[in-house]
PDB file of N, CA and C in Angstrom:
ATOM      1  N   GLY A1332      -5.609  -6.682   7.937  1.00  0.00           N
ATOM      2  CA  GLY A1332      -5.475  -7.885   7.160  1.00  0.00           C
ATOM      3  C   GLY A1332      -4.661  -7.641   5.907  1.00  0.00           C
ATOM      4  N   SER A1333      -4.375  -8.709   5.219  1.00  0.00           N
ATOM      5  CA  SER A1333      -3.560  -8.592   4.005  1.00  0.00           C
ATOM      6  C   SER A1333      -4.368  -8.865   2.748  1.00  0.00           C
ATOM      7  N   SER A1334      -5.685  -8.869   2.859  1.00  0.00           N
ATOM      8  CA  SER A1334      -6.527  -9.018   1.670  1.00  0.00           C
ATOM      9  C   SER A1334      -7.663  -8.013   1.756  1.00  0.00           C
ATOM     10  N   LEU A1335      -8.172  -7.641   0.602  1.00  0.00           N
ATOM     11  CA  LEU A1335      -9.249  -6.659   0.551  1.00  0.00           C
ATOM     12  C   LEU A1335     -10.047  -6.876  -0.726  1.00  0.00           C
ATOM     13  N   SER A1336     -11.238  -7.404  -0.574  1.00  0.00           N
ATOM     14  CA  SER A1336     -12.111  -7.686  -1.711  1.00  0.00           C
ATOM     15  C   SER A1336     -12.707  -6.388  -2.259  1.00  0.00           C
ATOM     16  N   GLU A1337     -12.878  -6.344  -3.560  1.00  0.00           N
ATOM     17  CA  GLU A1337     -13.521  -5.176  -4.183  1.00  0.00           C
ATOM     18  C   GLU A1337     -14.975  -5.036  -3.763  1.00  0.00           C
ATOM     19  N   ARG A1338     -15.539  -6.083  -3.206  1.00  0.00           N
ATOM     20  CA  ARG A1338     -16.934  -6.032  -2.745  1.00  0.00           C
ATOM     21  C   ARG A1338     -17.057  -5.656  -1.280  1.00  0.00           C
ATOM     22  N   SER A1339     -15.931  -5.551  -0.586  1.00  0.00           N
ATOM     23  CA  SER A1339     -15.984  -5.243   0.845  1.00  0.00           C
ATOM     24  C   SER A1339     -16.427  -3.798   1.055  1.00  0.00           C
ATOM     25  N   SER A1340     -17.069  -3.551   2.173  1.00  0.00           N
ATOM     26  CA  SER A1340     -17.537  -2.201   2.467  1.00  0.00           C
ATOM     27  C   SER A1340     -16.358  -1.236   2.632  1.00  0.00           C
ATOM     28  N   LEU A1341     -15.242  -1.705   3.167  1.00  0.00           N
ATOM     29  CA  LEU A1341     -14.061  -0.854   3.309  1.00  0.00           C
ATOM     30  C   LEU A1341     -13.542  -0.426   1.938  1.00  0.00           C
ATOM     31  N   PHE A1342     -13.418  -1.371   1.022  1.00  0.00           N
ATOM     32  CA  PHE A1342     -12.930  -1.046  -0.318  1.00  0.00           C
ATOM     33  C   PHE A1342     -13.869  -0.047  -0.988  1.00  0.00           C
ATOM     34  N   LEU A1343     -15.157  -0.289  -0.890  1.00  0.00           N
ATOM     35  CA  LEU A1343     -16.134   0.600  -1.520  1.00  0.00           C
ATOM     36  C   LEU A1343     -16.078   2.013  -0.937  1.00  0.00           C
ATOM     37  N   GLU A1344     -15.862   2.123   0.375  1.00  0.00           N
ATOM     38  CA  GLU A1344     -15.736   3.433   1.013  1.00  0.00           C
ATOM     39  C   GLU A1344     -14.472   4.153   0.544  1.00  0.00           C
ATOM     40  N   ILE A1345     -13.390   3.408   0.400  1.00  0.00           N
ATOM     41  CA  ILE A1345     -12.139   4.009  -0.078  1.00  0.00           C
ATOM     42  C   ILE A1345     -12.324   4.534  -1.503  1.00  0.00           C
ATOM     43  N   VAL A1346     -12.939   3.742  -2.361  1.00  0.00           N
ATOM     44  CA  VAL A1346     -13.175   4.169  -3.746  1.00  0.00           C
ATOM     45  C   VAL A1346     -14.089   5.399  -3.782  1.00  0.00           C
ATOM     46  N   LYS A1347     -15.085   5.412  -2.930  1.00  0.00           N
ATOM     47  CA  LYS A1347     -16.034   6.532  -2.886  1.00  0.00           C
ATOM     48  C   LYS A1347     -15.366   7.820  -2.396  1.00  0.00           C
ATOM     49  N   ASN A1348     -14.573   7.726  -1.326  1.00  0.00           N
ATOM     50  CA  ASN A1348     -14.004   8.917  -0.693  1.00  0.00           C
ATOM     51  C   ASN A1348     -12.609   9.298  -1.186  1.00  0.00           C
ATOM     52  N   LYS A1349     -11.931   8.361  -1.849  1.00  0.00           N
ATOM     53  CA  LYS A1349     -10.610   8.571  -2.451  1.00  0.00           C
ATOM     54  C   LYS A1349      -9.577   9.191  -1.494  1.00  0.00           C
ATOM     55  N   PRO A1350      -9.386   8.615  -0.315  1.00  0.00           N
ATOM     56  CA  PRO A1350      -8.317   9.107   0.555  1.00  0.00           C
ATOM     57  C   PRO A1350      -6.963   8.614   0.052  1.00  0.00           C
ATOM     58  N   THR A1351      -5.898   9.154   0.578  1.00  0.00           N
ATOM     59  CA  THR A1351      -4.572   8.600   0.317  1.00  0.00           C
ATOM     60  C   THR A1351      -4.448   7.348   1.173  1.00  0.00           C
ATOM     61  N   VAL A1352      -4.016   6.245   0.550  1.00  0.00           N
ATOM     62  CA  VAL A1352      -3.886   4.972   1.258  1.00  0.00           C
ATOM     63  C   VAL A1352      -2.403   4.658   1.415  1.00  0.00           C
ATOM     64  N   TYR A1353      -2.023   4.368   2.658  1.00  0.00           N
ATOM     65  CA  TYR A1353      -0.636   4.015   2.973  1.00  0.00           C
ATOM     66  C   TYR A1353      -0.528   2.514   3.186  1.00  0.00           C
ATOM     67  N   PHE A1354       0.505   1.910   2.588  1.00  0.00           N
ATOM     68  CA  PHE A1354       0.782   0.484   2.776  1.00  0.00           C
ATOM     69  C   PHE A1354       2.071   0.328   3.562  1.00  0.00           C
ATOM     70  N   ALA A1355       2.015  -0.513   4.593  1.00  0.00           N
ATOM     71  CA  ALA A1355       3.201  -0.809   5.398  1.00  0.00           C
ATOM     72  C   ALA A1355       3.120  -2.275   5.802  1.00  0.00           C
ATOM     73  N   LEU A1356       3.046  -3.137   4.810  1.00  0.00           N
ATOM     74  CA  LEU A1356       2.887  -4.564   5.085  1.00  0.00           C
ATOM     75  C   LEU A1356       4.232  -5.276   5.108  1.00  0.00           C
ATOM     76  N   ASP A1357       4.271  -6.355   5.848  1.00  0.00           N
ATOM     77  CA  ASP A1357       5.485  -7.162   5.952  1.00  0.00           C
ATOM     78  C   ASP A1357       5.811  -7.815   4.606  1.00  0.00           C
ATOM     79  N   ALA A1358       7.079  -8.118   4.391  1.00  0.00           N
ATOM     80  CA  ALA A1358       7.554  -8.677   3.120  1.00  0.00           C
ATOM     81  C   ALA A1358       6.868  -9.995   2.770  1.00  0.00           C
ATOM     82  N   ASP A1359       6.462 -10.763   3.780  1.00  0.00           N
ATOM     83  CA  ASP A1359       5.859 -12.066   3.502  1.00  0.00           C
ATOM     84  C   ASP A1359       4.482 -11.969   2.854  1.00  0.00           C
ATOM     85  N   VAL A1360       3.881 -10.787   2.848  1.00  0.00           N
ATOM     86  CA  VAL A1360       2.582 -10.622   2.181  1.00  0.00           C
ATOM     87  C   VAL A1360       2.686  -9.709   0.952  1.00  0.00           C
ATOM     88  N   ALA A1361       3.904  -9.550   0.426  1.00  0.00           N
ATOM     89  CA  ALA A1361       4.127  -8.678  -0.732  1.00  0.00           C
ATOM     90  C   ALA A1361       3.235  -9.011  -1.928  1.00  0.00           C
ATOM     91  N   PRO A1362       3.053 -10.293  -2.282  1.00  0.00           N
ATOM     92  CA  PRO A1362       2.174 -10.576  -3.430  1.00  0.00           C
ATOM     93  C   PRO A1362       0.730 -10.084  -3.210  1.00  0.00           C
ATOM     94  N   LYS A1363       0.227 -10.246  -2.001  1.00  0.00           N
ATOM     95  CA  LYS A1363      -1.129  -9.760  -1.706  1.00  0.00           C
ATOM     96  C   LYS A1363      -1.163  -8.240  -1.733  1.00  0.00           C
ATOM     97  N   GLN A1364      -0.126  -7.617  -1.177  1.00  0.00           N
ATOM     98  CA  GLN A1364      -0.033  -6.167  -1.185  1.00  0.00           C
ATOM     99  C   GLN A1364      -0.041  -5.650  -2.616  1.00  0.00           C
ATOM    100  N   ASP A1365       0.714  -6.289  -3.505  1.00  0.00           N
ATOM    101  CA  ASP A1365       0.779  -5.860  -4.897  1.00  0.00           C
ATOM    102  C   ASP A1365      -0.583  -5.921  -5.575  1.00  0.00           C
ATOM    103  N   LYS A1366      -1.354  -6.953  -5.275  1.00  0.00           N
ATOM    104  CA  LYS A1366      -2.701  -7.066  -5.861  1.00  0.00           C
ATOM    105  C   LYS A1366      -3.603  -5.929  -5.383  1.00  0.00           C
ATOM    106  N   ILE A1367      -3.514  -5.609  -4.099  1.00  0.00           N
ATOM    107  CA  ILE A1367      -4.348  -4.535  -3.551  1.00  0.00           C
ATOM    108  C   ILE A1367      -3.925  -3.189  -4.131  1.00  0.00           C
ATOM    109  N   ILE A1368      -2.610  -2.957  -4.209  1.00  0.00           N
ATOM    110  CA  ILE A1368      -2.115  -1.704  -4.793  1.00  0.00           C
ATOM    111  C   ILE A1368      -2.605  -1.559  -6.232  1.00  0.00           C
ATOM    112  N   LYS A1369      -2.482  -2.617  -7.012  1.00  0.00           N
ATOM    113  CA  LYS A1369      -2.939  -2.585  -8.406  1.00  0.00           C
ATOM    114  C   LYS A1369      -4.417  -2.225  -8.486  1.00  0.00           C
ATOM    115  N   ARG A1370      -5.209  -2.823  -7.621  1.00  0.00           N
ATOM    116  CA  ARG A1370      -6.651  -2.550  -7.594  1.00  0.00           C
ATOM    117  C   ARG A1370      -6.914  -1.078  -7.291  1.00  0.00           C
ATOM    118  N   PHE A1371      -6.234  -0.545  -6.275  1.00  0.00           N
ATOM    119  CA  PHE A1371      -6.442   0.865  -5.933  1.00  0.00           C
ATOM    120  C   PHE A1371      -6.023   1.778  -7.071  1.00  0.00           C
ATOM    121  N   LEU A1372      -4.913   1.490  -7.711  1.00  0.00           N
ATOM    122  CA  LEU A1372      -4.464   2.319  -8.826  1.00  0.00           C
ATOM    123  C   LEU A1372      -5.474   2.321  -9.966  1.00  0.00           C
ATOM    124  N   GLN A1373      -6.136   1.194 -10.181  1.00  0.00           N
ATOM    125  CA  GLN A1373      -7.162   1.110 -11.223  1.00  0.00           C
ATOM    126  C   GLN A1373      -8.344   2.038 -10.923  1.00  0.00           C
ATOM    127  N   TYR A1374      -8.540   2.352  -9.638  1.00  0.00           N
ATOM    128  CA  TYR A1374      -9.631   3.236  -9.223  1.00  0.00           C
ATOM    129  C   TYR A1374      -9.131   4.647  -8.917  1.00  0.00           C
ATOM    130  N   ASP A1375      -7.918   4.968  -9.374  1.00  0.00           N
ATOM    131  CA  ASP A1375      -7.325   6.305  -9.192  1.00  0.00           C
ATOM    132  C   ASP A1375      -7.207   6.714  -7.723  1.00  0.00           C
ATOM    133  N   ILE A1376      -6.878   5.755  -6.876  1.00  0.00           N
ATOM    134  CA  ILE A1376      -6.633   6.037  -5.468  1.00  0.00           C
ATOM    135  C   ILE A1376      -5.144   6.367  -5.318  1.00  0.00           C
ATOM    136  N   THR A1377      -4.827   7.401  -4.561  1.00  0.00           N
ATOM    137  CA  THR A1377      -3.430   7.746  -4.290  1.00  0.00           C
ATOM    138  C   THR A1377      -2.873   6.721  -3.309  1.00  0.00           C
ATOM    139  N   VAL A1378      -1.776   6.081  -3.713  1.00  0.00           N
ATOM    140  CA  VAL A1378      -1.168   5.020  -2.906  1.00  0.00           C
ATOM    141  C   VAL A1378       0.254   5.417  -2.513  1.00  0.00           C
ATOM    142  N   MET A1379       0.531   5.291  -1.228  1.00  0.00           N
ATOM    143  CA  MET A1379       1.858   5.549  -0.690  1.00  0.00           C
ATOM    144  C   MET A1379       2.360   4.257  -0.055  1.00  0.00           C
ATOM    145  N   LYS A1380       3.628   3.950  -0.289  1.00  0.00           N
ATOM    146  CA  LYS A1380       4.197   2.732   0.284  1.00  0.00           C
ATOM    147  C   LYS A1380       5.263   3.102   1.301  1.00  0.00           C
ATOM    148  N   ILE A1381       5.104   2.575   2.501  1.00  0.00           N
ATOM    149  CA  ILE A1381       6.054   2.813   3.582  1.00  0.00           C
ATOM    150  C   ILE A1381       7.034   1.653   3.590  1.00  0.00           C
ATOM    151  N   ASP A1382       8.310   1.969   3.439  1.00  0.00           N
ATOM    152  CA  ASP A1382       9.338   0.939   3.426  1.00  0.00           C
ATOM    153  C   ASP A1382       9.635   0.505   4.859  1.00  0.00           C
ATOM    154  N   VAL A1383       9.219  -0.703   5.194  1.00  0.00           N
ATOM    155  CA  VAL A1383       9.436  -1.236   6.546  1.00  0.00           C
ATOM    156  C   VAL A1383      10.344  -2.457   6.510  1.00  0.00           C
ATOM    157  N   ASP A1384      11.099  -2.620   5.440  1.00  0.00           N
ATOM    158  CA  ASP A1384      11.963  -3.790   5.271  1.00  0.00           C
ATOM    159  C   ASP A1384      13.000  -3.943   6.382  1.00  0.00           C
ATOM    160  N   SER A1385      13.404  -2.835   6.996  1.00  0.00           N
ATOM    161  CA  SER A1385      14.426  -2.923   8.038  1.00  0.00           C
ATOM    162  C   SER A1385      13.855  -3.385   9.380  1.00  0.00           C
ATOM    163  N   HIS A1386      12.534  -3.563   9.456  1.00  0.00           N
ATOM    164  CA  HIS A1386      11.893  -4.048  10.682  1.00  0.00           C
ATOM    165  C   HIS A1386      11.260  -5.400  10.416  1.00  0.00           C
ATOM    166  N   GLU A1387      11.337  -6.255  11.395  1.00  0.00           N
ATOM    167  CA  GLU A1387      10.741  -7.588  11.270  1.00  0.00           C
ATOM    168  C   GLU A1387       9.229  -7.490  11.119  1.00  0.00           C
ATOM    169  N   ASP A1388       8.641  -6.531  11.834  1.00  0.00           N
ATOM    170  CA  ASP A1388       7.190  -6.415  11.854  1.00  0.00           C
ATOM    171  C   ASP A1388       6.819  -4.967  12.151  1.00  0.00           C
ATOM    172  N   VAL A1389       5.814  -4.451  11.475  1.00  0.00           N
ATOM    173  CA  VAL A1389       5.364  -3.080  11.709  1.00  0.00           C
ATOM    174  C   VAL A1389       4.953  -2.913  13.173  1.00  0.00           C
ATOM    175  N   GLY A1390       4.363  -3.943  13.732  1.00  0.00           N
ATOM    176  CA  GLY A1390       3.919  -3.882  15.123  1.00  0.00           C
ATOM    177  C   GLY A1390       5.052  -3.743  16.115  1.00  0.00           C
ATOM    178  N   SER A1391       6.282  -4.004  15.695  1.00  0.00           N
ATOM    179  CA  SER A1391       7.423  -3.879  16.603  1.00  0.00           C
ATOM    180  C   SER A1391       7.960  -2.444  16.642  1.00  0.00           C
ATOM    181  N   MET A1392       7.435  -1.575  15.777  1.00  0.00           N
ATOM    182  CA  MET A1392       7.877  -0.177  15.759  1.00  0.00           C
ATOM    183  C   MET A1392       7.167   0.609  16.854  1.00  0.00           C
ATOM    184  N   THR A1393       7.851   1.647  17.330  1.00  0.00           N
ATOM    185  CA  THR A1393       7.175   2.593  18.210  1.00  0.00           C
ATOM    186  C   THR A1393       6.333   3.508  17.320  1.00  0.00           C
ATOM    187  N   LYS A1394       5.418   4.252  17.928  1.00  0.00           N
ATOM    188  CA  LYS A1394       4.610   5.198  17.148  1.00  0.00           C
ATOM    189  C   LYS A1394       5.493   6.241  16.480  1.00  0.00           C
ATOM    190  N   GLU A1395       6.520   6.690  17.197  1.00  0.00           N
ATOM    191  CA  GLU A1395       7.429   7.689  16.641  1.00  0.00           C
ATOM    192  C   GLU A1395       8.203   7.140  15.445  1.00  0.00           C
ATOM    193  N   GLN A1396       8.670   5.900  15.548  1.00  0.00           N
ATOM    194  CA  GLN A1396       9.371   5.283  14.419  1.00  0.00           C
ATOM    195  C   GLN A1396       8.447   5.193  13.222  1.00  0.00           C
ATOM    196  N   PHE A1397       7.212   4.744  13.446  1.00  0.00           N
ATOM    197  CA  PHE A1397       6.264   4.606  12.351  1.00  0.00           C
ATOM    198  C   PHE A1397       5.978   5.959  11.699  1.00  0.00           C
ATOM    199  N   LYS A1398       5.785   6.988  12.508  1.00  0.00           N
ATOM    200  CA  LYS A1398       5.537   8.332  11.957  1.00  0.00           C
ATOM    201  C   LYS A1398       6.690   8.785  11.068  1.00  0.00           C
ATOM    202  N   GLU A1399       7.912   8.487  11.501  1.00  0.00           N
ATOM    203  CA  GLU A1399       9.091   8.859  10.712  1.00  0.00           C
ATOM    204  C   GLU A1399       9.114   8.101   9.380  1.00  0.00           C
ATOM    205  N   TYR A1400       8.838   6.819   9.437  1.00  0.00           N
ATOM    206  CA  TYR A1400       8.790   6.022   8.205  1.00  0.00           C
ATOM    207  C   TYR A1400       7.672   6.521   7.285  1.00  0.00           C
ATOM    208  N   LYS A1401       6.548   6.883   7.876  1.00  0.00           N
ATOM    209  CA  LYS A1401       5.411   7.369   7.081  1.00  0.00           C
ATOM    210  C   LYS A1401       5.771   8.667   6.354  1.00  0.00           C
ATOM    211  N   LYS A1402       6.526   9.531   7.005  1.00  0.00           N
ATOM    212  CA  LYS A1402       6.956  10.790   6.375  1.00  0.00           C
ATOM    213  C   LYS A1402       7.774  10.525   5.115  1.00  0.00           C
ATOM    214  N   ASN A1403       8.471   9.398   5.093  1.00  0.00           N
ATOM    215  CA  ASN A1403       9.341   9.053   3.968  1.00  0.00           C
ATOM    216  C   ASN A1403       8.690   8.077   2.989  1.00  0.00           C
ATOM    217  N   ALA A1404       7.389   7.935   3.079  1.00  0.00           N
ATOM    218  CA  ALA A1404       6.670   7.013   2.192  1.00  0.00           C
ATOM    219  C   ALA A1404       6.838   7.440   0.732  1.00  0.00           C
ATOM    220  N   THR A1405       6.783   6.452  -0.148  1.00  0.00           N
ATOM    221  CA  THR A1405       6.957   6.679  -1.581  1.00  0.00           C
ATOM    222  C   THR A1405       5.606   6.634  -2.291  1.00  0.00           C
ATOM    223  N   LEU A1406       5.364   7.634  -3.121  1.00  0.00           N
ATOM    224  CA  LEU A1406       4.165   7.645  -3.946  1.00  0.00           C
ATOM    225  C   LEU A1406       4.287   6.565  -5.008  1.00  0.00           C
ATOM    226  N   ILE A1407       3.268   5.733  -5.127  1.00  0.00           N
ATOM    227  CA  ILE A1407       3.234   4.691  -6.152  1.00  0.00           C
ATOM    228  C   ILE A1407       2.305   5.178  -7.263  1.00  0.00           C
ATOM    229  N   GLU A1408       2.857   5.311  -8.458  1.00  0.00           N
ATOM    230  CA  GLU A1408       2.054   5.746  -9.596  1.00  0.00           C
ATOM    231  C   GLU A1408       1.880   4.584 -10.555  1.00  0.00           C
ATOM    232  N   SER A1409       0.835   4.625 -11.334  1.00  0.00           N
ATOM    233  CA  SER A1409       0.518   3.509 -12.234  1.00  0.00           C
ATOM    234  C   SER A1409       1.695   3.119 -13.115  1.00  0.00           C
ATOM    235  N   ASP A1410       2.340   4.093 -13.762  1.00  0.00           N
ATOM    236  CA  ASP A1410       3.459   3.779 -14.651  1.00  0.00           C
ATOM    237  C   ASP A1410       4.619   3.149 -13.882  1.00  0.00           C
ATOM    238  N   ASP A1411       4.929   3.708 -12.729  1.00  0.00           N
ATOM    239  CA  ASP A1411       5.999   3.168 -11.895  1.00  0.00           C
ATOM    240  C   ASP A1411       5.672   1.749 -11.457  1.00  0.00           C
ATOM    241  N   TYR A1412       4.431   1.550 -11.094  1.00  0.00           N
ATOM    242  CA  TYR A1412       4.015   0.238 -10.598  1.00  0.00           C
ATOM    243  C   TYR A1412       4.127  -0.812 -11.701  1.00  0.00           C
ATOM    244  N   LEU A1413       3.703  -0.469 -12.904  1.00  0.00           N
ATOM    245  CA  LEU A1413       3.783  -1.414 -14.022  1.00  0.00           C
ATOM    246  C   LEU A1413       5.238  -1.760 -14.328  1.00  0.00           C
ATOM    247  N   LEU A1414       6.121  -0.764 -14.281  1.00  0.00           N
ATOM    248  CA  LEU A1414       7.540  -1.016 -14.508  1.00  0.00           C
ATOM    249  C   LEU A1414       8.097  -1.912 -13.403  1.00  0.00           C
ATOM    250  N   TYR A1415       7.753  -1.620 -12.158  1.00  0.00           N
ATOM    251  CA  TYR A1415       8.196  -2.435 -11.022  1.00  0.00           C
ATOM    252  C   TYR A1415       7.753  -3.885 -11.205  1.00  0.00           C
ATOM    253  N   GLN A1416       6.506  -4.083 -11.592  1.00  0.00           N
ATOM    254  CA  GLN A1416       5.973  -5.437 -11.803  1.00  0.00           C
ATOM    255  C   GLN A1416       6.746  -6.156 -12.898  1.00  0.00           C
ATOM    256  N   ALA A1417       7.047  -5.450 -13.968  1.00  0.00           N
ATOM    257  CA  ALA A1417       7.774  -6.064 -15.079  1.00  0.00           C
ATOM    258  C   ALA A1417       9.191  -6.450 -14.670  1.00  0.00           C
ATOM    259  N   LEU A1418       9.826  -5.636 -13.867  1.00  0.00           N
ATOM    260  CA  LEU A1418      11.197  -5.895 -13.466  1.00  0.00           C
ATOM    261  C   LEU A1418      11.318  -6.994 -12.409  1.00  0.00           C
ATOM    262  N   THR A1419      10.232  -7.262 -11.684  1.00  0.00           N
ATOM    263  CA  THR A1419      10.307  -8.264 -10.617  1.00  0.00           C
ATOM    264  C   THR A1419       9.695  -9.600 -11.012  1.00  0.00           C
ATOM    265  N   LEU A1420       9.399  -9.781 -12.273  1.00  0.00           N
ATOM    266  CA  LEU A1420       8.844 -11.068 -12.733  1.00  0.00           C
ATOM    267  C   LEU A1420       9.898 -12.148 -12.729  1.00  0.00           C
TER     268      LEU A1420
END
């Protein structure tokens, strides 16, 4: 899904276990993705963003294509994210 409540059991498990979280959402849900990324950064979760802009949909990728894109994921850091938000207003 493209939403994740701070009260959801998934969110609470992520905050508790602090895994690296990868985002590979379609461009049409970018505002929702940004809210989730911001939330994770507030909880010191490591966030990686997979650039899938060249594909219409993540589901249209093969597993091998996705693995390759995942290898090239970008680390999102709080300072970088705040600058990105300011520049895209």
